[in-house]
Amino acid sequence: ATDAILAHAFMNNLPVGFLTVTPQRMLASCLPATVQHWRKKAENIGYEDTDNFDEGSVGPLIQALSLVTNDFPSHETLEENDTKFNGFVKELNEYFAEHSNEKIIVFSTFRPTLEYLKRRLLNKNISCIVMHGKTEDRNEAVEKFKNDTTIRVFLSSEVGSEGIDLQFCRCVVNYDLPWNPMRVEQRIGRIDRLGQEANSISVINIFHQDTIDDRIYSKLYDRLKLCEAALGGFEDILGDEIQKLTRALFSSKLSAKEEIAQIETTQRAIENR
């Protein structure tokens, strides 16, 4: 996928970093959902993966990426070997076993991931509801989740991280980890707010081992305790450094060692600030 993006950028004189970020983050979010999405988009120009993305700018890129998916295994095989989803379900079952009457909020940046999770959770008899940018009545969705005792999981895009009160829950799952620290703060802020009666809240972050997401988390988020501290004004403190890091990581193909070096440089800059 990265090679296809680089080739497309070179042939069309486009900035590599901008084009690379979203497709790679989609793959890290949910490989089966992303591959299926690109395959469906093979003959359609348009990009509807996030709730805030310029749909008119990357249609040809999606067509290029859809060709790459011809070399991927079948959708059924990808699902059968989706270790991230299996680990996610394991976390859910363990949490519900300890907290039989509680509900969980799950955030993902990408709509294909949310729809994938909904379908697979329902197949495992885990009731859920989805909210994203195309949800007509978000307040109704929240009220249904709150009051319907059969619904255990609330699947939400970034639209659920702003202006919605979910403090009747005390567990947030980041199915994909946003690099923008403001997004993390907003997600956690849905439950860590006035009216939260629990003594503590839980934040579960899920990502593949030995990926950029893993290195971002272990070298930056975990070390700086970004998911544990209420730092108000994350964006002012960290926004510039995260943007610089994103450009550096995706401006060219870096080795794992080079990625770690870039992340550690950002970590030191953030600590100094």
Coordinates of C-alpha atoms in Angstrom, one line a residue, residues 14-269:
L14 CA 1.6 15.4 -4.7
P15 CA 2.8 15.6 -1.1
V16 CA 3.7 12.1 0.1
G17 CA 3.0 12.7 3.8
F18 CA -0.5 14.0 3.3
L19 CA -1.5 11.1 1.2
T20 CA 0.1 8.4 3.3
V21 CA -1.2 9.2 6.7
T22 CA -4.9 8.3 6.4
P23 CA -4.5 5.0 4.4
Q24 CA -1.8 3.7 6.7
R25 CA -3.8 4.7 9.8
M26 CA -6.9 2.9 8.2
L27 CA -4.8 -0.3 7.7
A28 CA -3.6 -0.1 11.3
S29 CA -7.2 0.5 12.5
C30 CA -8.7 -2.5 10.8
L31 CA -7.0 -4.4 8.0
P32 CA -10.1 -6.5 6.9
A33 CA -12.4 -3.5 6.9
T34 CA -10.0 -1.3 5.0
V35 CA -9.2 -3.9 2.3
Q36 CA -12.9 -4.6 1.8
H37 CA -13.6 -0.8 1.7
W38 CA -11.0 -0.2 -1.0
R39 CA -12.2 -3.2 -3.0
K40 CA -15.7 -1.8 -3.0
K41 CA -14.3 1.6 -4.1
A42 CA -12.5 0.1 -7.1
E43 CA -14.9 1.7 -9.6
N44 CA -16.1 4.6 -7.5
I45 CA -14.3 7.9 -6.9
G46 CA -14.8 9.3 -3.5
Y47 CA -13.5 9.0 0.0
E48 CA -15.8 8.6 3.0
D49 CA -13.7 7.0 5.6
T50 CA -13.5 9.8 8.2
D51 CA -16.1 12.4 9.2
N52 CA -13.8 15.2 8.3
F53 CA -12.0 14.6 5.0
D54 CA -11.8 16.2 1.6
E55 CA -13.7 13.8 -0.5
G56 CA -12.8 15.3 -3.8
S57 CA -9.0 15.1 -3.4
V58 CA -8.1 11.5 -3.2
G59 CA -10.5 9.5 -5.4
P60 CA -7.8 8.4 -7.9
L61 CA -5.6 7.2 -5.0
I62 CA -8.4 4.9 -3.7
Q63 CA -8.5 3.4 -7.2
A64 CA -4.8 2.8 -7.1
L65 CA -5.0 1.3 -3.6
S66 CA -7.9 -1.0 -4.7
L67 CA -5.5 -2.6 -7.2
V68 CA -3.1 -3.4 -4.5
T69 CA -5.8 -5.3 -2.6
N70 CA -5.8 -7.9 -5.4
D71 CA -2.7 -9.3 -3.8
F72 CA -4.3 -9.6 -0.4
P73 CA -6.0 -12.8 0.9
S74 CA -9.8 -13.1 0.7
H75 CA -12.0 -11.1 3.0
E76 CA -13.0 -14.3 4.9
T77 CA -9.3 -15.2 5.4
L78 CA -8.5 -11.7 6.7
E79 CA -11.4 -11.9 9.2
E80 CA -10.4 -15.3 10.4
N81 CA -6.9 -14.0 11.2
D82 CA -7.9 -10.7 12.6
T83 CA -6.0 -10.9 15.9
K84 CA -6.8 -7.3 16.8
F85 CA -10.5 -8.0 16.8
N86 CA -10.0 -11.2 18.7
G87 CA -8.0 -9.3 21.4
F88 CA -10.7 -6.7 21.5
V89 CA -13.5 -9.2 22.1
K90 CA -11.3 -10.8 24.8
E91 CA -11.0 -7.4 26.6
L92 CA -14.8 -6.9 26.3
N93 CA -15.6 -10.3 27.8
E94 CA -13.2 -9.9 30.6
Y95 CA -14.5 -6.4 31.5
F96 CA -18.2 -7.5 31.3
A97 CA -17.3 -10.6 33.5
E98 CA -16.1 -8.2 36.2
H99 CA -18.7 -5.5 35.6
S100 CA -21.8 -7.3 34.6
N101 CA -24.1 -4.3 34.4
E102 CA -21.8 -1.8 32.8
K103 CA -21.4 -0.5 29.3
I104 CA -18.4 0.4 27.2
I105 CA -17.6 3.2 24.7
V106 CA -15.5 2.3 21.7
F107 CA -13.9 5.0 19.5
S108 CA -12.6 4.7 16.0
T109 CA -11.7 7.4 13.5
F110 CA -12.9 5.4 10.6
R111 CA -16.4 4.5 9.5
P112 CA -15.5 1.2 7.8
T113 CA -14.0 0.1 11.1
L114 CA -17.1 1.0 13.0
E115 CA -19.4 -0.9 10.6
Y116 CA -17.0 -3.9 10.7
L117 CA -17.0 -4.0 14.5
K118 CA -20.8 -3.7 14.6
R119 CA -21.3 -6.6 12.3
R120 CA -18.8 -8.9 14.0
L121 CA -19.9 -8.0 17.6
L122 CA -23.6 -8.7 16.7
N123 CA -22.5 -12.1 15.3
K124 CA -21.0 -12.8 18.7
N125 CA -24.2 -11.8 20.4
I126 CA -22.6 -8.6 21.9
S127 CA -25.3 -5.9 21.4
C128 CA -24.1 -2.5 20.2
I129 CA -25.1 0.8 18.6
V130 CA -23.1 2.9 16.1
M131 CA -22.8 6.7 15.8
H132 CA -20.9 8.6 13.2
G133 CA -21.1 11.6 11.0
K134 CA -24.2 10.3 9.1
T135 CA -26.2 9.5 12.2
E136 CA -29.2 11.7 12.0
D137 CA -30.1 12.1 15.7
R138 CA -27.0 11.7 17.9
N139 CA -28.9 12.5 21.1
E140 CA -31.4 9.8 20.4
A141 CA -28.6 7.3 19.8
V142 CA -27.0 8.3 23.2
E143 CA -30.3 8.0 25.0
K144 CA -31.0 4.6 23.5
F145 CA -27.6 3.4 24.5
K146 CA -28.1 4.8 28.0
N147 CA -31.5 3.4 28.7
D148 CA -31.6 0.1 26.8
T149 CA -30.1 -2.4 29.1
T150 CA -29.5 -4.9 26.3
I151 CA -27.0 -2.6 24.5
R152 CA -23.6 -3.0 26.0
V153 CA -21.3 -1.3 23.5
F154 CA -21.4 2.2 21.9
L155 CA -19.3 2.4 18.7
S156 CA -18.5 6.0 17.9
S157 CA -16.4 8.1 15.5
E158 CA -14.9 11.4 16.5
V159 CA -18.4 13.0 16.4
G160 CA -19.1 11.3 19.7
S161 CA -16.1 12.9 21.4
E162 CA -17.5 16.4 21.2
G163 CA -20.6 17.8 23.0
I164 CA -22.0 14.5 24.2
D165 CA -22.3 13.3 27.8
L166 CA -21.5 9.7 28.5
Q167 CA -20.5 9.9 32.1
F168 CA -22.8 7.0 32.9
C169 CA -20.0 4.8 31.6
R170 CA -16.5 4.5 33.0
C171 CA -14.6 2.6 30.3
V172 CA -13.4 4.0 27.0
V173 CA -11.7 1.8 24.3
N174 CA -9.5 3.4 21.6
Y175 CA -9.7 0.9 18.8
D176 CA -7.4 3.1 16.9
L177 CA -5.2 5.6 18.7
P178 CA -5.5 9.2 17.4
W179 CA -2.2 10.9 17.1
N180 CA -3.7 14.3 17.8
P181 CA -3.6 14.5 21.6
M182 CA -6.6 16.8 21.6
R183 CA -8.6 13.9 20.2
V184 CA -7.5 11.6 23.1
E185 CA -8.5 14.3 25.6
Q186 CA -11.9 14.8 24.0
R187 CA -12.6 11.0 23.9
I188 CA -11.7 10.5 27.6
G189 CA -13.6 13.7 28.4
R190 CA -16.9 12.1 27.4
I191 CA -16.8 10.0 30.7
D192 CA -14.3 11.9 32.8
R193 CA -16.6 14.8 33.6
L194 CA -19.0 16.2 36.1
G195 CA -21.5 13.6 37.0
Q196 CA -19.1 10.7 36.9
E197 CA -19.7 8.7 40.0
A198 CA -17.0 6.1 39.7
N199 CA -13.8 6.5 41.7
S200 CA -11.8 5.7 38.6
I201 CA -12.2 5.3 34.9
S202 CA -10.6 2.8 32.5
V203 CA -8.9 3.6 29.1
I204 CA -8.0 0.7 26.9
N205 CA -5.8 1.3 23.9
I206 CA -5.7 -1.4 21.2
F207 CA -3.0 -1.6 18.5
H208 CA -0.8 -4.1 16.6
Q209 CA 2.6 -4.9 18.0
D210 CA 5.7 -3.7 16.0
T211 CA 3.8 -0.9 14.1
I212 CA 4.1 2.9 14.1
D213 CA 1.1 3.0 16.4
D214 CA 2.9 0.7 18.9
R215 CA 6.0 2.8 18.8
I216 CA 4.0 6.1 19.1
Y217 CA 2.2 4.6 22.2
S218 CA 5.2 3.1 24.0
K219 CA 7.6 5.9 23.2
L220 CA 5.3 8.8 23.5
Y221 CA 1.8 8.3 25.0
D222 CA 2.7 5.8 27.6
R223 CA 5.9 7.5 28.7
L224 CA 4.3 10.9 29.0
K225 CA 1.1 9.4 30.5
L226 CA -1.0 11.2 28.0
C227 CA -4.0 9.0 28.6
E228 CA -3.8 9.3 32.4
A229 CA -3.3 13.0 33.0
A230 CA -5.9 15.7 32.5
L231 CA -3.6 18.3 31.0
G232 CA -6.3 20.8 29.7
G233 CA -5.1 22.5 26.6
F234 CA -3.4 19.4 25.0
E235 CA -3.5 21.0 21.6
D236 CA -1.6 24.1 22.8
I237 CA 1.0 22.1 24.5
L238 CA 1.5 19.2 22.1
G239 CA -0.3 20.0 18.8
D240 CA 2.7 21.5 16.9
E241 CA 5.1 18.7 17.9
I242 CA 2.6 16.0 16.9
Q243 CA 2.1 17.6 13.5
K244 CA 5.9 17.8 13.0
L245 CA 6.2 14.1 14.0
T246 CA 3.4 13.1 11.6
R247 CA 5.1 14.9 8.7
A248 CA 8.4 13.3 9.5
L249 CA 7.1 9.8 9.8
F250 CA 5.2 9.9 6.5
S251 CA 7.4 12.1 4.4
S252 CA 9.4 9.0 3.3
K253 CA 9.8 5.3 4.1
L254 CA 11.6 5.0 7.4
S255 CA 13.0 2.0 9.1
A256 CA 11.7 1.0 12.5
K257 CA 14.9 2.4 14.1
E258 CA 14.5 5.7 12.3
E259 CA 10.8 5.9 13.3
I260 CA 11.8 5.4 17.0
A261 CA 14.4 8.1 16.7
Q262 CA 11.8 10.6 15.4
I263 CA 9.4 9.7 18.1
E264 CA 12.0 10.1 20.8
T265 CA 13.0 13.5 19.5
T266 CA 9.3 14.5 19.7
Q267 CA 9.1 13.1 23.2
R268 CA 12.0 15.2 24.4
A269 CA 10.6 18.3 22.8

